[in-house]
CSV table of C-alpha atoms (C1' of nucleotides) in Angstrom, one decimal:
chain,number,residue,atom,x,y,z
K,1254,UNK,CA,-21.2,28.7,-6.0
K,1255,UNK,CA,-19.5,25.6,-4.6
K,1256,UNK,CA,-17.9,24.4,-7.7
K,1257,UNK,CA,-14.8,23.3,-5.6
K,1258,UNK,CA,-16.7,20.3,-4.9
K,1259,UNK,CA,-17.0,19.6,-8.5
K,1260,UNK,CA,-15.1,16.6,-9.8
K,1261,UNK,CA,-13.6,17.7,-12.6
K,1262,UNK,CA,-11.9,20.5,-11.2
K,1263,UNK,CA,-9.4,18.3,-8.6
K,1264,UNK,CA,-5.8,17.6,-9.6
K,1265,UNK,CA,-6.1,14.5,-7.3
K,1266,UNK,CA,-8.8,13.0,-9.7
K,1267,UNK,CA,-7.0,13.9,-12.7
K,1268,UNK,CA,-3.9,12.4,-11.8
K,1269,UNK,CA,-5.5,9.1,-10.0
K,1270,UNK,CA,-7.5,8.8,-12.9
K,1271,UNK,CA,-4.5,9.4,-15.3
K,1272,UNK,CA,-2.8,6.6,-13.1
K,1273,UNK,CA,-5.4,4.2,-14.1
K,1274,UNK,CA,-5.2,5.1,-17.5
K,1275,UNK,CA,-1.4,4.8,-17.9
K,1276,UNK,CA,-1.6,1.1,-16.2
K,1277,UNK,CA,-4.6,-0.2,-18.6
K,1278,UNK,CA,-2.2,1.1,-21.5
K,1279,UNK,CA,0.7,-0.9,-19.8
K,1280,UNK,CA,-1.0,-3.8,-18.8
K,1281,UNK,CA,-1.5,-5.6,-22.7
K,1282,UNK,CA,2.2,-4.8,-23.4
K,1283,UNK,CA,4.0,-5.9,-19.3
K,1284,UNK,CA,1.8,-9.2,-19.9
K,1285,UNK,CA,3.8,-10.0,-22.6
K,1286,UNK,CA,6.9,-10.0,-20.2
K,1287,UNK,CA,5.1,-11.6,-17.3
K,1288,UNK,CA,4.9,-8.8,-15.0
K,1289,UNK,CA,2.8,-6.2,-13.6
K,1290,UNK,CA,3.0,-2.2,-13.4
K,1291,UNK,CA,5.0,-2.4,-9.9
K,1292,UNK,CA,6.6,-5.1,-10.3
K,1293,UNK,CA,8.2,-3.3,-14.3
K,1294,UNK,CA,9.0,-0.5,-11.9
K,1295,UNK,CA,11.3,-2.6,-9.2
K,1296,UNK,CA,13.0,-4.2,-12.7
K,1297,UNK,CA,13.6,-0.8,-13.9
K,1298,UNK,CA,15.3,0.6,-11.1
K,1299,UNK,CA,16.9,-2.6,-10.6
K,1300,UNK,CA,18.5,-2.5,-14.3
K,1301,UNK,CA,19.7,0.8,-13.5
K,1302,UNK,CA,21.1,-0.3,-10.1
K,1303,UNK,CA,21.1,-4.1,-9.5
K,1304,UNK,CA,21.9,-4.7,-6.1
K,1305,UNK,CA,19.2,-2.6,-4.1
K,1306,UNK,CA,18.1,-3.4,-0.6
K,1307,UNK,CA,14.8,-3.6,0.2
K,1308,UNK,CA,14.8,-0.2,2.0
K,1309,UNK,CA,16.7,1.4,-1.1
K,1310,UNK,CA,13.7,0.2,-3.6
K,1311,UNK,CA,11.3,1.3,-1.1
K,1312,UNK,CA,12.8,4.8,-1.1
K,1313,UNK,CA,13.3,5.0,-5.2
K,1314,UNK,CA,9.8,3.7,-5.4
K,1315,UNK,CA,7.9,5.6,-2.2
K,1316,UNK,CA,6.1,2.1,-1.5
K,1317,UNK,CA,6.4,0.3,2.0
K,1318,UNK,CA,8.2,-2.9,3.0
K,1319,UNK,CA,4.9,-4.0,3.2
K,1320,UNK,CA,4.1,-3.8,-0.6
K,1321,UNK,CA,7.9,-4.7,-2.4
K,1322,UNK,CA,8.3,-7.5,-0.1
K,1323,UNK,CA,5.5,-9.8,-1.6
K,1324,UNK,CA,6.0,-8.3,-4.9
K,1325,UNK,CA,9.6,-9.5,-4.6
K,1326,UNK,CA,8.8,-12.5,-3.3
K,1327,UNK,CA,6.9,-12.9,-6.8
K,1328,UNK,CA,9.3,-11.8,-8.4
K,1329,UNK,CA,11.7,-14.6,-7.1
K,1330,UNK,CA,9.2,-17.2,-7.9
K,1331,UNK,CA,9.0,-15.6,-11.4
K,1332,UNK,CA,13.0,-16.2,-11.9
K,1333,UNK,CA,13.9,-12.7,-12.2
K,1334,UNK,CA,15.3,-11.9,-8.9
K,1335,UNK,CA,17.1,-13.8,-6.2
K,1336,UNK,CA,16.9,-12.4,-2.8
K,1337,UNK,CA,19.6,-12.7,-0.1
K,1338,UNK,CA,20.4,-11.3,3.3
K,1339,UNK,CA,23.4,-9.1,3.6
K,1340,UNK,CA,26.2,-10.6,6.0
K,1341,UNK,CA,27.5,-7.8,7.1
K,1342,UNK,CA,24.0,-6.6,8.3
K,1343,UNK,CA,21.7,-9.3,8.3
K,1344,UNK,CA,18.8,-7.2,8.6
K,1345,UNK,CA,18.9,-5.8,5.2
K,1346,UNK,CA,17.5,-8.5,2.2
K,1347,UNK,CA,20.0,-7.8,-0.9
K,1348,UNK,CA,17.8,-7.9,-4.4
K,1349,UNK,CA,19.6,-9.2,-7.3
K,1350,UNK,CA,18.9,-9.5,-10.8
K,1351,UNK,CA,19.2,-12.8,-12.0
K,1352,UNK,CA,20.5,-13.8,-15.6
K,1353,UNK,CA,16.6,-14.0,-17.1
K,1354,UNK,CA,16.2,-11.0,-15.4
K,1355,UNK,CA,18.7,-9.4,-17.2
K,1356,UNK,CA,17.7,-10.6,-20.3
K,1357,UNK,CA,13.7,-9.5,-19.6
K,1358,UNK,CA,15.7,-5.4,-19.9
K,1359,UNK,CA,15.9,-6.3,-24.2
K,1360,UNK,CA,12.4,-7.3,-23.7
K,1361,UNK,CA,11.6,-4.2,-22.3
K,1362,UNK,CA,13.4,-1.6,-23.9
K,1363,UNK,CA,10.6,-0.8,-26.3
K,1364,UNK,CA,7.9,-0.5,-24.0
K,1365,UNK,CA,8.8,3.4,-23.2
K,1366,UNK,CA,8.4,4.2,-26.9
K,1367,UNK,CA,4.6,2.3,-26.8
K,1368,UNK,CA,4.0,4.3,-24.4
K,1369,UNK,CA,5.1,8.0,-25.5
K,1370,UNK,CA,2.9,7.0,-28.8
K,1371,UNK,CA,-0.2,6.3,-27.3
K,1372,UNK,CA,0.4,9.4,-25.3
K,1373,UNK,CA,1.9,11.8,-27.3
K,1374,UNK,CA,-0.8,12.6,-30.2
K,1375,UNK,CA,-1.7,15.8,-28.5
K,1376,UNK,CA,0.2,19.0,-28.1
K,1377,UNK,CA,1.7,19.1,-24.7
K,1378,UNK,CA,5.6,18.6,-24.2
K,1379,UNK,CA,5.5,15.5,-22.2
K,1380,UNK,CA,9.0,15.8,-21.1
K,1381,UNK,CA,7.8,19.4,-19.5
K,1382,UNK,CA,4.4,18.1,-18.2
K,1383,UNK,CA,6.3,14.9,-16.5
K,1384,UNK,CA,8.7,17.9,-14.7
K,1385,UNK,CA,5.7,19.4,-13.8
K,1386,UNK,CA,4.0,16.5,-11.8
K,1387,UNK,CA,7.5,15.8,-10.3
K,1388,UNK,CA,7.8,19.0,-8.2
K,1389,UNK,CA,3.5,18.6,-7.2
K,1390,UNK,CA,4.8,15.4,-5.9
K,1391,UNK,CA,7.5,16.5,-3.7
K,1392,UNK,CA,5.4,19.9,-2.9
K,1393,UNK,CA,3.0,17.1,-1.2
K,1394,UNK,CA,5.6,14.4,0.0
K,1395,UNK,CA,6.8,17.8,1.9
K,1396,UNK,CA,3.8,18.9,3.3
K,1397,UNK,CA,3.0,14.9,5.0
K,1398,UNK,CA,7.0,15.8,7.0
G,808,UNK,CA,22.7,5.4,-24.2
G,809,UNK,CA,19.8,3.8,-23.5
G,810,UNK,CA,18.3,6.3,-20.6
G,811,UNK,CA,14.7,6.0,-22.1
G,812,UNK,CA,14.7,2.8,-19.4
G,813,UNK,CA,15.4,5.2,-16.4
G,814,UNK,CA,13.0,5.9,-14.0
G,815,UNK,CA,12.9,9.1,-13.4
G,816,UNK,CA,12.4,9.8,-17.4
G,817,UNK,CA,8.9,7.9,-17.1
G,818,UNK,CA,6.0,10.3,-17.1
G,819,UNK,CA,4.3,7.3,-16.1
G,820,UNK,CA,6.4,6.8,-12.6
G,821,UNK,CA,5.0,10.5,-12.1
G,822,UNK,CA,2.2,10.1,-12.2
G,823,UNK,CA,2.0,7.0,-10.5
G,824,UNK,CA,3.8,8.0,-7.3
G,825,UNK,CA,2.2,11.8,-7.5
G,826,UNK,CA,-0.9,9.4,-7.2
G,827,UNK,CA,0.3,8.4,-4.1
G,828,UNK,CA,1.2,11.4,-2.7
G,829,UNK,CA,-1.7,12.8,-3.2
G,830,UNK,CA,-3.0,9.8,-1.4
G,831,UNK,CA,-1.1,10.2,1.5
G,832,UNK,CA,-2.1,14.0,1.9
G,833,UNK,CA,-5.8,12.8,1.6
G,834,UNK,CA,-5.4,10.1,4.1
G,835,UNK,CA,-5.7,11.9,7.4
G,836,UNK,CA,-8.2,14.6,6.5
G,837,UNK,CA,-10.4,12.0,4.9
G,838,UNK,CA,-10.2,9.8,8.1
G,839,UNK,CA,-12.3,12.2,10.0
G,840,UNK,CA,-15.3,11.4,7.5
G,841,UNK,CA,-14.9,7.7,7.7
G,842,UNK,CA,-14.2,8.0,4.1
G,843,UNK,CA,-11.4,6.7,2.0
G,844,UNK,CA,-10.0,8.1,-1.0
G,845,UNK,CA,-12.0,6.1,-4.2
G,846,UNK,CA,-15.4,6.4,-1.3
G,847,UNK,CA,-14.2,9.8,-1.2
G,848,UNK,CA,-14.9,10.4,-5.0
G,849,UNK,CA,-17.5,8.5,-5.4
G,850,UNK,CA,-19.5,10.4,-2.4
G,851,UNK,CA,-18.6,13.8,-4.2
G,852,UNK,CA,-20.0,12.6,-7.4
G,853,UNK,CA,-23.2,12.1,-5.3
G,854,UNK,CA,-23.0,15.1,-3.8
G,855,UNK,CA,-22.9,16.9,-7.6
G,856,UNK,CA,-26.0,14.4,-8.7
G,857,UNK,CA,-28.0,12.0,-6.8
G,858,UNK,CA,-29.0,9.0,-7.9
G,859,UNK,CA,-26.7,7.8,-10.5
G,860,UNK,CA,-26.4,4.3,-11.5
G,861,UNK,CA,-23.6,2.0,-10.4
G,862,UNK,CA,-22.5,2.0,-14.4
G,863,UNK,CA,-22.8,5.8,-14.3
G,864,UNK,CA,-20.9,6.2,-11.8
G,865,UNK,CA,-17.9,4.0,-13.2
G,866,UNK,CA,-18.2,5.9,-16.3
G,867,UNK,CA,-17.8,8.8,-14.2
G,868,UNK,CA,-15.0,7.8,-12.1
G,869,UNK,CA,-13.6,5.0,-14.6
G,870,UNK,CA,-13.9,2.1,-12.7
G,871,UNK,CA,-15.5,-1.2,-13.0
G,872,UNK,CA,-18.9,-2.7,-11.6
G,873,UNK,CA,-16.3,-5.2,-9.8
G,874,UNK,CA,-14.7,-2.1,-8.2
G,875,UNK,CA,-17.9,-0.3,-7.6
G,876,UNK,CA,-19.9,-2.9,-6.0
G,877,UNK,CA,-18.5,-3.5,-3.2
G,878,UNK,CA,-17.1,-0.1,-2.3
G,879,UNK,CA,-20.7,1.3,-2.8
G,880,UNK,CA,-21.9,-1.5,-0.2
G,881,UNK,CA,-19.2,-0.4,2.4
G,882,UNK,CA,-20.8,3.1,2.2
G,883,UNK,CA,-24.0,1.9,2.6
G,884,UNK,CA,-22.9,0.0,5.7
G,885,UNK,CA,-21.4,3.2,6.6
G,886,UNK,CA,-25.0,4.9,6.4
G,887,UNK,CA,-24.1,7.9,3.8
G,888,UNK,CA,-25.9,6.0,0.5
G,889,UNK,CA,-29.0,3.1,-0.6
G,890,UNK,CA,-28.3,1.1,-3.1
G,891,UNK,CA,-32.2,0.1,-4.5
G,892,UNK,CA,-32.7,-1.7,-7.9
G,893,UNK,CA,-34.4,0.5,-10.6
G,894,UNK,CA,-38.3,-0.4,-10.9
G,895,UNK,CA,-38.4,0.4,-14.7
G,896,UNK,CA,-35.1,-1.4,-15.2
G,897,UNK,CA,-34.5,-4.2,-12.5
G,898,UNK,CA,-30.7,-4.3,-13.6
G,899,UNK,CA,-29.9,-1.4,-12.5
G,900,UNK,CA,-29.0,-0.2,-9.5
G,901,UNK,CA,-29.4,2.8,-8.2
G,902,UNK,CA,-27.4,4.9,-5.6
G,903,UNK,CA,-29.2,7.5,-3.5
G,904,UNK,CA,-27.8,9.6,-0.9
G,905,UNK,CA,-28.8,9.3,3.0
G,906,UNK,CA,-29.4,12.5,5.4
G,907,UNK,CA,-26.7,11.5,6.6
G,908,UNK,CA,-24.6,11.4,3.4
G,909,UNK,CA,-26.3,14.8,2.4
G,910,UNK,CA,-24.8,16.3,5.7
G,911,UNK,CA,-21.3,14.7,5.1
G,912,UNK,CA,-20.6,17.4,2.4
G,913,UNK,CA,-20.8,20.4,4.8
G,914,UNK,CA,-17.7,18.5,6.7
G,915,UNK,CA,-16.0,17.8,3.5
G,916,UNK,CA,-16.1,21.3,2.1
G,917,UNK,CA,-12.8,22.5,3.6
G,918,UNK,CA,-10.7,19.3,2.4
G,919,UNK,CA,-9.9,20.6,-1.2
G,920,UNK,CA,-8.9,24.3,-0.1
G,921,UNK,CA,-6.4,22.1,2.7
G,922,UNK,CA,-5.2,20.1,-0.3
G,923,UNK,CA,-4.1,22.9,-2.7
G,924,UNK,CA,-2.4,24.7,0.3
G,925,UNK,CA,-0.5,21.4,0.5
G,926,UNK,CA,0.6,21.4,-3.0
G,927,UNK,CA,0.3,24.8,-4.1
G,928,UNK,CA,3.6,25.8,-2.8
G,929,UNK,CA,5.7,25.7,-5.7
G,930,UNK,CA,4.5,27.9,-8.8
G,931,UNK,CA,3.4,26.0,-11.5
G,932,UNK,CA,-0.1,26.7,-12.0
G,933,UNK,CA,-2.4,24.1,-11.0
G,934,UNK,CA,-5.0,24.7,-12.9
G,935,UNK,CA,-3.1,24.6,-16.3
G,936,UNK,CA,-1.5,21.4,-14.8
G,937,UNK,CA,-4.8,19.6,-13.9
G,938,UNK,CA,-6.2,20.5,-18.0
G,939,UNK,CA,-2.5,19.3,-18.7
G,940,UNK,CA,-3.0,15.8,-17.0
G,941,UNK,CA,-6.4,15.2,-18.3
G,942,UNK,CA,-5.5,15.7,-21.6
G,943,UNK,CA,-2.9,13.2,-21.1
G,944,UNK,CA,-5.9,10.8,-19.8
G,945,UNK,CA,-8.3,11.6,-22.4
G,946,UNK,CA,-5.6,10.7,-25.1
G,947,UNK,CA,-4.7,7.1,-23.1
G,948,UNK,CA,-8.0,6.6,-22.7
G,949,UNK,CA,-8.2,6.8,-27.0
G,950,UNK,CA,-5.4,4.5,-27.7
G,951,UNK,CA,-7.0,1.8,-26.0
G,952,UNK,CA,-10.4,2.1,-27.9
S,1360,DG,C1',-43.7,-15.7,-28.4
S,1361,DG,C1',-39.8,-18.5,-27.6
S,1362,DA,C1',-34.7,-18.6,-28.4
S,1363,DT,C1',-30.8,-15.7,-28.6
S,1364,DT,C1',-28.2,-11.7,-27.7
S,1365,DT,C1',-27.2,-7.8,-25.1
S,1366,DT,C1',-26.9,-5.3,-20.9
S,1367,DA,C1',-26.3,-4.2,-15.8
S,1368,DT,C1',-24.7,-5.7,-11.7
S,1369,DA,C1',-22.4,-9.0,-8.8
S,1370,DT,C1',-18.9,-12.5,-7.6
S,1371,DC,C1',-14.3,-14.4,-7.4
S,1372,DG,C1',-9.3,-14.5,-7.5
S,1373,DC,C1',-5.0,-12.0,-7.6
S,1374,DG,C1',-1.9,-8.3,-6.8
S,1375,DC,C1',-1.1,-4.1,-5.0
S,1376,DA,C1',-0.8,-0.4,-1.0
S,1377,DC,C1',-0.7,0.9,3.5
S,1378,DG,C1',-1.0,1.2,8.7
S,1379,DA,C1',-0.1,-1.5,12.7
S,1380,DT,C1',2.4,-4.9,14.6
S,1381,DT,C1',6.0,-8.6,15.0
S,1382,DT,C1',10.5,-10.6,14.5
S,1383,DG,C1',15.1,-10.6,14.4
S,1384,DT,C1',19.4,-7.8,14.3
S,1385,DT,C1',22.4,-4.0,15.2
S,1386,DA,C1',23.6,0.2,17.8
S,1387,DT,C1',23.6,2.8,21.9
S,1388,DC,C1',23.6,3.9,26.6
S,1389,DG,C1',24.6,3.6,31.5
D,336,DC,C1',28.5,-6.0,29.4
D,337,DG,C1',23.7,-6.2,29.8
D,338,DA,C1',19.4,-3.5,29.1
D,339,DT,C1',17.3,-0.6,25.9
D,340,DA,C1',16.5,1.7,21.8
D,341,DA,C1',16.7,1.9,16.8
D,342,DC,C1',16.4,-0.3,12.6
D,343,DA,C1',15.1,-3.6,8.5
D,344,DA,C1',12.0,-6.8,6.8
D,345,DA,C1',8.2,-9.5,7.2
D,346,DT,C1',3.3,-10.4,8.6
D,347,DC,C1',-1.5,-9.4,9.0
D,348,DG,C1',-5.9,-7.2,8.0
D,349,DT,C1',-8.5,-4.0,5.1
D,350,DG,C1',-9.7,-1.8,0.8
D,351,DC,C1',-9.1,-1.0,-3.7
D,352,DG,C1',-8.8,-2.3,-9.0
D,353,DC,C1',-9.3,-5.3,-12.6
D,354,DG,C1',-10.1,-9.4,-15.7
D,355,DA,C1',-12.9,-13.4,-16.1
D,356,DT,C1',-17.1,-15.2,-15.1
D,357,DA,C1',-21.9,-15.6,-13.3
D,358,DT,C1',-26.6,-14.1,-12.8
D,359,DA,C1',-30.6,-12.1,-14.0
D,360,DA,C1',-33.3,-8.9,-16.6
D,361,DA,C1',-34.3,-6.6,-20.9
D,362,DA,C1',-34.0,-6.2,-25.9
D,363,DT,C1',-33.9,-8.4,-30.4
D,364,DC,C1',-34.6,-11.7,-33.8
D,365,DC,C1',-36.7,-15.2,-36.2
DNA sequence: GGATTTTATATCGCGCACGATTTGTTATCG
DNA sequence: CGATAACAAATCGTGCGCGATATAAAATCC
């Protein structure tokens, strides 16, 4: 039998499909703060590090200039971000939080808890499962080289 | 402390960039069937039962008609499906496989085997993982109603 | 049986996400 | 020091993915 061919039996469809499910659970409460899924997770790792270049996000984030440098340029226009070249290197595009982004983080801070309670009525220790899918990801950001 | 808003503490950044990854690995295996990842699914869905409707399908693979539509025409362009409107039931839609979409599986038999050498370095077991992370779906999928 | 509601798919606009390429800047090499 | 290479962002084209809406067919309700 071929039953490796069988949807339900691939990681990679229970974890894209996961994905989708996580965003549709974020989406009602990120509206509420103006932002979408991405763009929550630039503001995140830009409250716990304000100051990122475009290069650094990209790294924390594993997305492409190509995708954070739209979304910042949103972002901007949204009045939560200014965006400024370094002098010293004027390659590199500084992001910093600006004071209504800073506020947005109180905004935020209850959004994890939403979350953990629409996912957390069934057995499994999230905190181990989230380990779990952590080292899959490296094991497969290693094997691309 | 507040680290509840720290990324690396979000099971949903996990799963979000594991997403990714996986999509990355994908990527270059799937370009040799002309296929990309969603097409990908949607053809081995096919390949489990042909003929479904374009509303079966996105119950299958949770996605919308506005998702489906035009990924469905883009494999029918690409020769592997037809897309013909149900005589009993001229709303629906119907997607059958070609000869040529039937013989696509044979070259897509190898991709999951190359897909869980990729990941299945490390030694959590996968299987366990994948029931792990569809659980975690299934009980999104709730909240939202 | 004609009006209304429901259902199935399609269309449109927006925001990712990425590969390929471009632009502009810095570093390196001869 | 000038050519060349390396680097950081930005731009462009394609394909999702979804919400809102449209279209058309079937089902339901007086």
């Amino acid at each position: 039998m071929q039953d490796q061919l069988k949807l339900d039996n691939f990681i990679c469809f229970a974890v894209y499909t996961a994905s989708h499910a996580l965003n549709r659970v974020y989406k009602p409460l990120l509206d509420t703060l103006g932002l979408t899924y991405p763009q929550y997770l630039a503001m995140v790792s830009l409250w716990e590090q304000d100051g990122q270049t475009v290069g650094g996000l990209g790294e924390k984030l594993f997305l492409e200039s190509s995708t954070l440098t739209p979304l910042l340029k949103r972002l901007e226009t949204a009045g939560y971000v200014r965006r400024e070249r370094s002098r010293e290197d004027e390659r590199v595009v500084v992001i910093r939080l600006s004071e209504e982004g800073i506020r947005l983080k109180e905004k935020a801070i209850g959004i994890p808890g939403c979350i953990a309670a629409a996912s957390g009525r069934y057995a499994v220790d999230l905190t181990r499962l989230q380990a779990e899918i952590v080292a899959l990801r490296e094991a497969l950001n290693k094997s691309v080289v």
